[in-house]
Short mmCIF file of C-alpha atoms in Angstrom, two decimals:
data_model
loop_
_atom_site.label_atom_id
_atom_site.label_comp_id
_atom_site.label_asym_id
_atom_site.label_seq_id
_atom_site.Cartn_x
_atom_site.Cartn_y
_atom_site.Cartn_z
CA MET A 288 14.92 -5.17 -2.86
CA LYS A 289 13.82 -3.33 -5.99
CA ILE A 290 14.50 -4.00 -9.66
CA HIS A 291 14.46 -1.79 -12.73
CA GLU A 292 11.54 -1.51 -15.13
CA TYR A 293 13.26 -3.44 -17.92
CA GLN A 294 13.85 -6.31 -15.48
CA ALA A 295 10.25 -6.10 -14.30
CA ARG A 296 9.06 -6.41 -17.91
CA ASP A 297 11.15 -9.57 -18.34
CA LEU A 298 9.63 -10.98 -15.16
CA LEU A 299 6.10 -10.21 -16.37
CA GLN A 300 6.79 -11.94 -19.68
CA SER A 301 8.10 -15.03 -17.89
CA TYR A 302 4.68 -15.29 -16.21
CA GLY A 303 2.71 -14.91 -19.42
CA ILE A 304 1.84 -11.22 -19.05
CA PRO A 305 2.23 -9.43 -22.42
CA VAL A 306 4.49 -6.37 -22.68
CA PRO A 307 5.65 -4.32 -25.71
CA PRO A 308 9.08 -5.13 -27.19
CA GLY A 309 11.91 -3.38 -25.34
CA ARG A 310 15.67 -3.31 -24.94
CA ALA A 311 17.93 -1.96 -22.20
CA ILE A 312 20.94 0.13 -23.25
CA GLU A 313 23.82 1.83 -21.47
CA SER A 314 25.26 4.15 -24.11
CA VAL A 315 24.10 6.74 -26.62
CA ASP A 316 25.69 4.70 -29.41
CA ASP A 317 23.20 1.87 -28.80
CA ALA A 318 20.08 4.06 -28.85
CA ALA A 319 19.52 4.21 -32.61
CA ALA A 320 19.94 0.45 -33.05
CA ALA A 321 17.64 -0.24 -30.11
CA TYR A 322 15.00 2.08 -31.60
CA LYS A 323 15.11 0.26 -34.94
CA GLU A 324 14.94 -3.15 -33.27
CA VAL A 325 11.95 -2.47 -31.00
CA THR A 326 9.93 -0.55 -33.58
CA GLU A 327 10.39 -3.31 -36.16
CA ARG A 328 9.28 -5.91 -33.62
CA GLY A 329 6.38 -3.74 -32.51
CA GLY A 330 5.26 -2.73 -36.01
CA THR A 331 5.28 0.98 -35.18
CA MET A 332 7.40 4.10 -35.70
CA LEU A 333 6.77 5.24 -32.12
CA ALA A 334 9.06 4.33 -29.23
CA VAL A 335 9.64 5.53 -25.71
CA VAL A 336 13.01 6.12 -24.00
CA LYS A 337 12.91 5.78 -20.21
CA ALA A 338 15.58 6.35 -17.57
CA GLN A 339 16.09 3.28 -15.38
CA VAL A 340 16.32 4.53 -11.80
CA HIS A 341 14.62 3.50 -8.58
CA ALA A 342 12.52 6.64 -8.30
CA GLY A 343 9.24 7.96 -9.61
CA GLY A 344 8.47 11.24 -11.31
CA ARG A 345 10.54 10.39 -14.38
CA GLY A 346 8.06 11.74 -16.90
CA LYS A 347 7.64 15.14 -15.25
CA ALA A 348 11.42 15.41 -14.92
CA GLY A 349 11.89 14.86 -18.67
CA PHE A 350 13.36 11.38 -18.33
CA VAL A 351 10.59 9.60 -20.23
CA ARG A 352 10.41 10.70 -23.86
CA LEU A 353 8.38 9.60 -26.86
CA VAL A 354 10.49 9.41 -30.03
CA GLN A 355 9.67 8.74 -33.69
CA SER A 356 13.11 8.34 -35.23
CA ALA A 357 16.51 6.83 -34.48
CA GLN A 358 17.97 10.34 -34.17
CA ASP A 359 15.30 11.35 -31.64
CA ALA A 360 16.12 8.23 -29.62
CA ALA A 361 19.84 9.08 -29.65
CA ASP A 362 19.12 12.68 -28.59
CA ALA A 363 16.91 11.51 -25.74
CA ALA A 364 19.54 9.01 -24.61
CA ARG A 365 22.26 11.67 -24.71
CA PHE A 366 20.22 13.99 -22.50
CA MET A 367 19.34 11.32 -19.94
CA LEU A 368 22.79 9.78 -19.67
CA SER A 369 24.51 13.15 -19.24
CA ASN A 370 22.14 14.71 -16.69
CA ARG A 371 21.08 13.75 -13.19
CA MET A 372 17.39 13.09 -12.75
CA LYS A 373 15.70 15.21 -10.09
CA SER A 374 12.16 14.64 -8.87
CA PRO A 375 10.27 14.77 -5.56
CA GLN A 376 11.32 11.13 -5.05
CA THR A 377 15.07 11.65 -5.49
CA PRO A 378 17.70 13.23 -3.21
CA PRO A 379 18.20 16.97 -3.79
CA GLU A 380 21.27 16.29 -5.90
CA GLY A 381 19.31 13.91 -8.12
CA LEU A 382 20.22 10.45 -9.40
CA GLU A 383 22.78 9.51 -12.01
CA VAL A 384 21.23 7.62 -14.92
CA LYS A 385 23.36 4.73 -16.15
CA ARG A 386 20.82 2.62 -18.02
CA LEU A 387 17.85 3.30 -20.32
CA LEU A 388 14.92 1.29 -21.61
CA VAL A 389 13.96 1.77 -25.25
CA ALA A 390 10.52 0.23 -25.83
CA ALA A 391 8.05 0.12 -28.68
CA GLY A 392 5.07 2.43 -28.39
CA VAL A 393 1.52 1.15 -28.54
CA GLU A 394 -1.80 2.55 -29.72
CA ILE A 395 -3.95 2.91 -26.64
CA ALA A 396 -7.69 2.90 -27.17
CA ASP A 397 -9.62 5.81 -25.75
CA ARG A 398 -12.95 5.37 -24.04
CA SER A 399 -14.85 6.60 -27.05
CA GLY A 400 -13.39 3.78 -29.16
CA ALA A 401 -10.67 5.77 -30.96
CA ALA A 402 -6.94 5.27 -30.57
CA LEU A 403 -4.26 7.30 -28.89
CA ARG A 404 -0.65 6.68 -29.83
CA SER A 405 1.51 6.46 -26.76
CA GLY A 406 4.50 4.79 -25.20
CA GLY A 407 2.56 4.19 -22.04
CA ARG A 408 2.10 7.58 -20.46
CA ALA A 409 1.98 10.47 -22.78
CA ALA A 410 -1.02 10.94 -25.01
CA GLY A 411 -1.33 14.22 -23.16
CA PRO A 412 -4.20 16.37 -22.01
CA GLU A 413 -4.25 18.23 -25.30
CA THR A 414 -6.00 15.29 -26.98
CA GLY A 415 -9.10 15.77 -24.84
CA ALA A 416 -9.56 11.99 -24.68
CA THR A 417 -9.45 9.57 -21.79
CA LYS A 418 -7.12 6.65 -22.37
CA GLU A 419 -7.96 3.07 -21.53
CA GLU A 420 -5.28 2.84 -18.83
CA PHE A 421 -5.71 0.83 -15.65
CA TYR A 422 -3.87 0.26 -12.41
CA LEU A 423 -3.23 -3.21 -10.97
CA ALA A 424 -1.24 -4.16 -7.89
CA ILE A 425 -0.94 -6.85 -5.28
CA THR A 426 0.42 -6.13 -1.85
CA THR A 427 -0.22 -7.05 1.78
CA ASP A 428 -3.02 -5.36 3.71
CA ARG A 429 -1.54 -5.15 7.19
CA ARG A 430 -4.92 -4.33 8.71
CA THR A 431 -6.50 -7.60 7.57
CA ARG A 432 -3.18 -9.49 7.38
CA ARG A 433 -4.07 -10.76 3.91
CA ASN A 434 -2.73 -10.17 0.43
CA VAL A 435 -5.02 -7.95 -1.61
CA LEU A 436 -5.52 -7.13 -5.28
CA ILE A 437 -5.88 -3.39 -5.87
CA ALA A 438 -7.31 -2.13 -9.17
CA SER A 439 -8.50 1.12 -10.67
CA ARG A 440 -9.59 2.60 -13.98
CA GLU A 441 -7.35 5.58 -13.13
CA GLY A 442 -4.11 4.11 -14.44
CA GLY A 443 -1.08 5.97 -15.72
CA VAL A 444 -1.14 8.45 -12.83
CA GLU A 445 -0.05 8.51 -9.21
CA ILE A 446 -2.38 6.06 -7.54
CA GLU A 447 -1.78 7.62 -4.13
CA GLN A 448 -3.38 10.83 -5.35
CA VAL A 449 -6.33 8.92 -6.78
CA ALA A 450 -6.83 7.11 -3.47
CA HIS A 451 -6.74 10.45 -1.64
CA ASP A 452 -9.02 12.39 -3.98
CA ARG A 453 -11.40 9.64 -5.15
CA PRO A 454 -11.22 6.60 -2.87
CA GLU A 455 -14.30 5.19 -4.58
CA ALA A 456 -12.18 4.75 -7.73
CA ILE A 457 -10.06 2.09 -5.99
CA LEU A 458 -11.22 -1.54 -6.05
CA LYS A 459 -9.88 -4.05 -3.54
CA GLU A 460 -10.22 -7.82 -3.71
CA PRO A 461 -8.73 -9.84 -0.81
CA LEU A 462 -6.84 -13.03 -1.70
CA HIS A 463 -7.52 -16.29 0.07
CA PRO A 464 -4.56 -17.09 2.38
CA LEU A 465 -4.17 -20.59 0.93
CA LEU A 466 -5.89 -20.56 -2.46
CA GLY A 467 -4.80 -17.09 -3.57
CA LEU A 468 -6.71 -15.10 -6.18
CA GLN A 469 -9.53 -17.14 -7.69
CA PRO A 470 -10.69 -16.90 -11.34
CA HIS A 471 -14.16 -15.70 -10.39
CA GLN A 472 -12.61 -12.86 -8.37
CA ALA A 473 -10.39 -11.82 -11.27
CA ARG A 474 -13.36 -11.84 -13.68
CA ARG A 475 -15.43 -9.77 -11.25
CA VAL A 476 -12.68 -7.14 -11.06
CA ALA A 477 -12.25 -7.18 -14.84
CA PHE A 478 -15.97 -6.49 -15.35
CA ALA A 479 -15.85 -3.74 -12.70
CA LEU A 480 -12.98 -2.09 -14.59
CA GLY A 481 -15.12 -1.98 -17.73
CA PHE A 482 -13.55 -4.74 -19.80
CA THR A 483 -15.87 -6.54 -22.21
CA GLY A 484 -15.77 -9.58 -24.46
CA LYS A 485 -12.43 -11.31 -24.82
CA GLN A 486 -10.78 -8.49 -22.88
CA VAL A 487 -12.34 -9.85 -19.69
CA PHE A 488 -10.45 -13.12 -20.05
CA GLN A 489 -7.21 -11.31 -20.93
CA ALA A 490 -7.42 -8.91 -17.99
CA ALA A 491 -8.41 -11.70 -15.58
CA GLN A 492 -5.48 -13.82 -16.76
CA VAL A 493 -3.09 -10.91 -16.14
CA MET A 494 -4.42 -10.62 -12.58
CA LEU A 495 -4.13 -14.36 -11.93
CA ASN A 496 -0.59 -14.48 -13.30
CA LEU A 497 0.41 -11.41 -11.30
CA ALA A 498 -0.96 -13.00 -8.13
CA ARG A 499 1.01 -16.18 -8.78
CA LEU A 500 4.16 -14.15 -9.42
CA TYR A 501 3.63 -12.20 -6.19
CA VAL A 502 3.57 -15.33 -4.05
CA GLU A 503 6.17 -17.41 -5.88
CA LYS A 504 8.78 -14.61 -5.92
CA ASP A 505 8.22 -13.42 -2.33
CA CYS A 506 7.13 -9.93 -3.39
CA THR A 507 6.02 -7.18 -1.06
CA LEU A 508 4.63 -5.20 -4.01
CA ALA A 509 3.78 -6.26 -7.56
CA GLU A 510 2.42 -3.30 -9.54
CA ILE A 511 1.43 -2.72 -13.16
CA ASN A 512 0.81 0.93 -13.96
CA PRO A 513 -0.51 1.31 -16.52
CA LEU A 514 -2.18 -1.80 -17.84
CA VAL A 515 -3.62 -0.66 -21.17
CA LEU A 516 -6.16 -1.70 -23.74
CA THR A 517 -4.68 -1.31 -27.20
CA ALA A 518 -6.66 -0.11 -30.20
CA GLY A 519 -7.72 -2.68 -32.76
CA ALA A 520 -10.53 -3.59 -35.11
CA THR A 521 -11.28 -6.73 -33.10
CA GLY A 522 -11.34 -5.04 -29.73
CA GLY A 523 -7.65 -4.62 -28.92
CA ALA A 524 -5.45 -6.44 -26.43
CA VAL A 525 -4.59 -6.02 -22.76
CA VAL A 526 -0.90 -5.15 -22.36
CA ALA A 527 1.31 -4.16 -19.40
CA ILE A 528 3.27 -0.99 -20.15
CA ASP A 529 5.14 -0.31 -16.90
CA ALA A 530 5.75 -2.39 -13.77
CA LYS A 531 7.27 -2.09 -10.35
CA PHE A 532 8.34 -4.86 -7.97
CA ASN A 533 9.58 -4.87 -4.40
CA PHE A 534 10.86 -8.13 -2.92
CA ASP A 535 11.15 -9.31 0.66
CA ASP A 536 14.89 -9.29 1.45
CA ASN A 537 14.35 -12.22 3.81
CA GLY A 538 13.13 -14.33 0.90
CA LEU A 539 16.05 -13.66 -1.44
CA VAL A 540 17.89 -16.73 -0.19
CA ARG A 541 15.27 -18.70 -2.15
CA HIS A 542 15.69 -16.58 -5.29
CA PRO A 543 19.29 -16.20 -6.45
CA GLU A 544 17.93 -15.20 -9.87
CA LEU A 545 16.32 -12.13 -8.26
CA GLU A 546 19.32 -11.30 -6.10
CA ALA A 547 21.40 -11.23 -9.28
CA MET A 548 19.14 -8.43 -10.58
CA ALA A 549 20.06 -6.05 -7.75
CA ASP A 550 21.73 -2.87 -8.98
CA PRO A 551 24.35 -1.70 -6.44
CA ASN A 552 24.46 1.69 -8.16
CA GLU A 553 20.88 2.31 -6.98
CA GLU A 554 21.62 1.53 -3.32
CA ASN A 555 22.79 4.00 -0.75
CA PRO A 556 26.45 2.96 -0.22
CA ALA A 557 26.12 3.28 3.55
CA GLU A 558 22.98 1.14 3.59
CA ALA A 559 24.68 -1.54 1.49
CA ARG A 560 27.71 -1.46 3.79
CA ALA A 561 25.49 -1.81 6.86
CA LYS A 562 23.69 -4.80 5.33
CA ARG A 563 26.98 -6.68 5.05
CA PHE A 564 27.37 -6.42 8.83
CA GLY A 565 23.79 -7.37 9.63
CA LEU A 566 22.83 -3.81 10.59
CA SER A 567 19.49 -2.19 9.75
CA TYR A 568 20.42 1.30 8.52
CA ILE A 569 18.37 3.88 6.65
CA ALA A 570 19.83 7.28 5.82
CA LEU A 571 17.68 10.33 6.62
CA ASP A 572 18.10 14.06 6.10
CA GLY A 573 18.92 15.23 9.65
CA ASN A 574 22.18 15.88 11.51
CA ILE A 575 21.93 13.70 14.66
CA GLY A 576 23.15 10.15 14.19
CA CYS A 577 21.34 7.41 16.10
CA LEU A 578 22.67 4.04 17.25
CA VAL A 579 19.99 1.96 18.96
CA ASN A 580 19.17 -1.69 19.57
CA GLY A 581 15.64 -2.63 18.55
CA ALA A 582 13.48 -1.16 15.79
CA GLY A 583 10.77 0.09 18.15
CA LEU A 584 13.30 1.77 20.43
CA ALA A 585 14.97 3.30 17.37
CA MET A 586 11.66 4.81 16.26
CA ALA A 587 11.03 6.15 19.76
CA THR A 588 14.56 7.60 19.83
CA MET A 589 13.99 9.46 16.58
CA ASP A 590 10.64 10.74 17.84
CA ILE A 591 12.12 12.13 21.05
CA ILE A 592 14.97 13.78 19.15
CA LYS A 593 12.31 15.53 17.04
CA LEU A 594 10.43 16.45 20.21
CA HIS A 595 13.52 18.28 21.49
CA GLY A 596 14.00 20.17 18.24
CA GLY A 597 16.56 17.93 16.54
CA GLU A 598 16.54 16.05 13.23
CA PRO A 599 17.61 12.39 13.05
CA ALA A 600 20.26 11.62 10.43
CA ASN A 601 19.49 7.93 10.28
CA PHE A 602 17.64 4.91 11.55
CA LEU A 603 20.19 2.37 12.80
CA ASP A 604 19.22 -0.79 14.65
CA VAL A 605 22.27 -2.85 15.66
CA GLY A 606 19.98 -5.73 16.64
CA GLY A 607 20.12 -7.96 19.65
CA SER A 608 23.34 -9.85 18.97
CA ALA A 609 25.73 -7.49 17.20
CA SER A 610 29.45 -8.05 17.73
CA GLU A 611 31.97 -5.41 18.79
CA GLU A 612 33.12 -5.33 15.18
CA ALA A 613 29.59 -4.60 13.98
CA VAL A 614 29.12 -1.83 16.55
CA THR A 615 32.42 -0.26 15.51
CA GLU A 616 31.29 -0.45 11.88
CA ALA A 617 27.97 1.16 12.84
CA PHE A 618 29.76 4.20 14.25
CA SER A 619 31.97 4.37 11.18
CA ILE A 620 28.90 4.38 8.92
CA ILE A 621 27.21 7.13 10.95
CA LEU A 622 30.32 9.31 10.91
CA SER A 623 30.80 8.80 7.16
CA ASP A 624 27.79 11.11 6.72
CA SER A 625 29.21 14.64 6.62
CA ARG A 626 25.88 16.05 7.79
CA VAL A 627 26.14 14.33 11.20
CA LYS A 628 26.92 16.91 13.91
CA GLY A 629 26.16 14.74 16.93
CA ILE A 630 25.45 11.12 17.86
CA MET A 631 22.99 9.65 20.33
CA VAL A 632 23.44 6.08 21.56
CA ASN A 633 20.40 4.53 23.20
CA ILE A 634 20.85 0.94 24.40
CA PHE A 635 18.50 -1.10 26.53
CA GLY A 636 20.58 -4.18 27.18
CA GLY A 637 18.94 -7.57 26.90
CA ILE A 638 20.57 -9.93 24.46
CA MET A 639 22.72 -6.98 23.41
CA LYS A 640 24.92 -6.31 26.45
CA CYS A 641 25.80 -2.78 27.46
CA ASP A 642 29.50 -3.57 27.88
CA ILE A 643 29.70 -4.71 24.24
CA ILE A 644 28.26 -1.39 23.10
CA ALA A 645 30.66 0.46 25.38
CA GLN A 646 33.61 -1.48 23.99
CA GLY A 647 32.41 -0.74 20.47
CA ILE A 648 32.40 2.98 21.30
CA VAL A 649 35.97 2.73 22.64
CA ASN A 650 37.06 0.78 19.55
CA ALA A 651 35.45 3.30 17.23
CA ALA A 652 37.14 6.17 19.04
CA ALA A 653 40.51 4.49 18.63
CA LYS A 654 39.88 3.70 14.98
CA ILE A 655 38.12 6.75 13.60
CA GLY A 656 37.76 9.21 16.49
CA PHE A 657 34.71 11.21 17.56
CA ARG A 658 34.85 14.83 16.48
CA VAL A 659 31.20 15.46 17.27
CA PRO A 660 29.22 15.41 20.53
CA LEU A 661 28.41 11.86 21.68
CA VAL A 662 25.61 11.24 24.18
CA VAL A 663 25.20 7.71 25.56
CA ARG A 664 22.30 6.24 27.46
CA LEU A 665 22.82 2.67 28.68
CA GLU A 666 20.40 0.51 30.67
CA GLY A 667 20.03 -3.22 31.17
CA THR A 668 22.38 -6.20 31.05
CA ASN A 669 25.95 -5.44 32.20
CA VAL A 670 25.15 -1.74 32.43
CA GLU A 671 27.60 -1.06 35.27
CA ALA A 672 30.43 -2.75 33.36
CA GLY A 673 29.55 -0.68 30.32
CA ARG A 674 29.53 2.56 32.26
CA ARG A 675 32.91 1.75 33.79
CA LEU A 676 34.37 1.15 30.34
CA LEU A 677 33.14 4.51 29.12
CA GLU A 678 34.29 6.33 32.25
CA SER A 679 37.79 4.92 31.88
CA ALA A 680 37.86 6.09 28.25
CA ARG A 681 36.85 9.68 28.98
CA SER A 682 40.41 10.90 28.42
CA THR A 683 40.22 9.76 24.79
CA LEU A 684 36.56 10.72 24.38
CA PRO A 685 36.30 14.40 25.34
CA THR A 686 33.01 14.79 23.47
CA LEU A 687 31.29 12.01 25.47
CA GLN A 688 28.36 12.77 27.75
CA ALA A 689 26.44 10.20 29.81
CA ALA A 690 22.65 10.47 30.09
CA THR A 691 20.39 9.28 32.87
CA ASP A 692 17.37 8.48 30.72
CA LEU A 693 15.99 8.78 27.18
CA GLY A 694 14.66 12.33 27.56
CA ASP A 695 17.91 13.50 29.14
CA ALA A 696 19.92 11.97 26.29
CA ALA A 697 17.81 13.60 23.58
CA LYS A 698 17.97 17.01 25.26
CA LYS A 699 21.73 16.83 25.70
CA VAL A 700 22.49 15.82 22.11
CA CYS A 701 20.09 18.40 20.65
CA ASP A 702 21.55 21.16 22.85
CA ALA A 703 25.12 20.15 21.95
CA VAL A 704 24.38 20.18 18.21
CA ALA A 705 22.54 23.50 18.45
CA ALA A 706 25.49 25.00 20.29
CA GLY A 707 27.77 24.00 17.45
#
């Protein structure tokens, strides 16, 4: 599960990590008042208006704007709330923006000791100065099977590009499985990032608090980008400007306060519908729907569809104990995607019995019909009973084809879709 930036800021504050004043709004009418409120609290005339969507690339798309008046804030809000945001991380049609964050700007120190006025991103290359922006994150290193603190002096930019171009600019500090991040580790990273004096303690405390938050809230990613050093006569302060959190869905039962933060408008409707039935569904961009039991088998199914020239429309794992109702719902979800021109069913029956899948296919045909080619490969528990069910339903399923193995199924569905 993901949350919006304004919610992430509140979470950071609750763990003692300083952030600039901010306020979430949902209408143009609230923008001017929000601007006045946050700038008064922040002691500045500069503010930033940010679209609240679960996608990156907002700044380049024009959905992060620095403003210096209430009218500018209202104009920025009007643009963002009346246009869909499009970036490399959004669907082609873009995302509707329903909520904005208006936050006070800060003066970010540059590395020559001067100050750059910014709302967190946009001092701009025209200044010729390098801002004191840093990247901090905690996630799980699957190679070492340990949580790890990741840090860099290259904050405020896409960290993936930094890691690709300059891997030496990325610092990694593994966390102890039981003790977590230790103070001496946090101080070592703070010194390595170039902090001095009281800033070392501030930066280290941010890291320690972020590590505690990561564990206590069952995060899979806790990211601050950028963490900045503000300008000031006494050396400035360390402040978090932007944050991103991903949470383990399996841990939400322990965190109703986090579950309440979920924004259904940011979820794919089909994925949310599948979740209610205990199905693992992820929409993709292809035109061949997949219904499979087991995540590994689902990945292999998508791979072999690609091998035969097709494009998967989804990942859908019905799991090992799905009911007939859930299987019927799975087909309904697949067929709700107008791009789907064919469906491949690949079931290796163990806990999930082949006759249950077959009955689900028959039920789905009766309920919603199959207007596209349907190729079914069944093996395993109760396979003969499942095949008999499908054979007896052929009169109502004219698009059905049986397959002898995985390769045969992929070839048949790809050929049928290609033939139109």
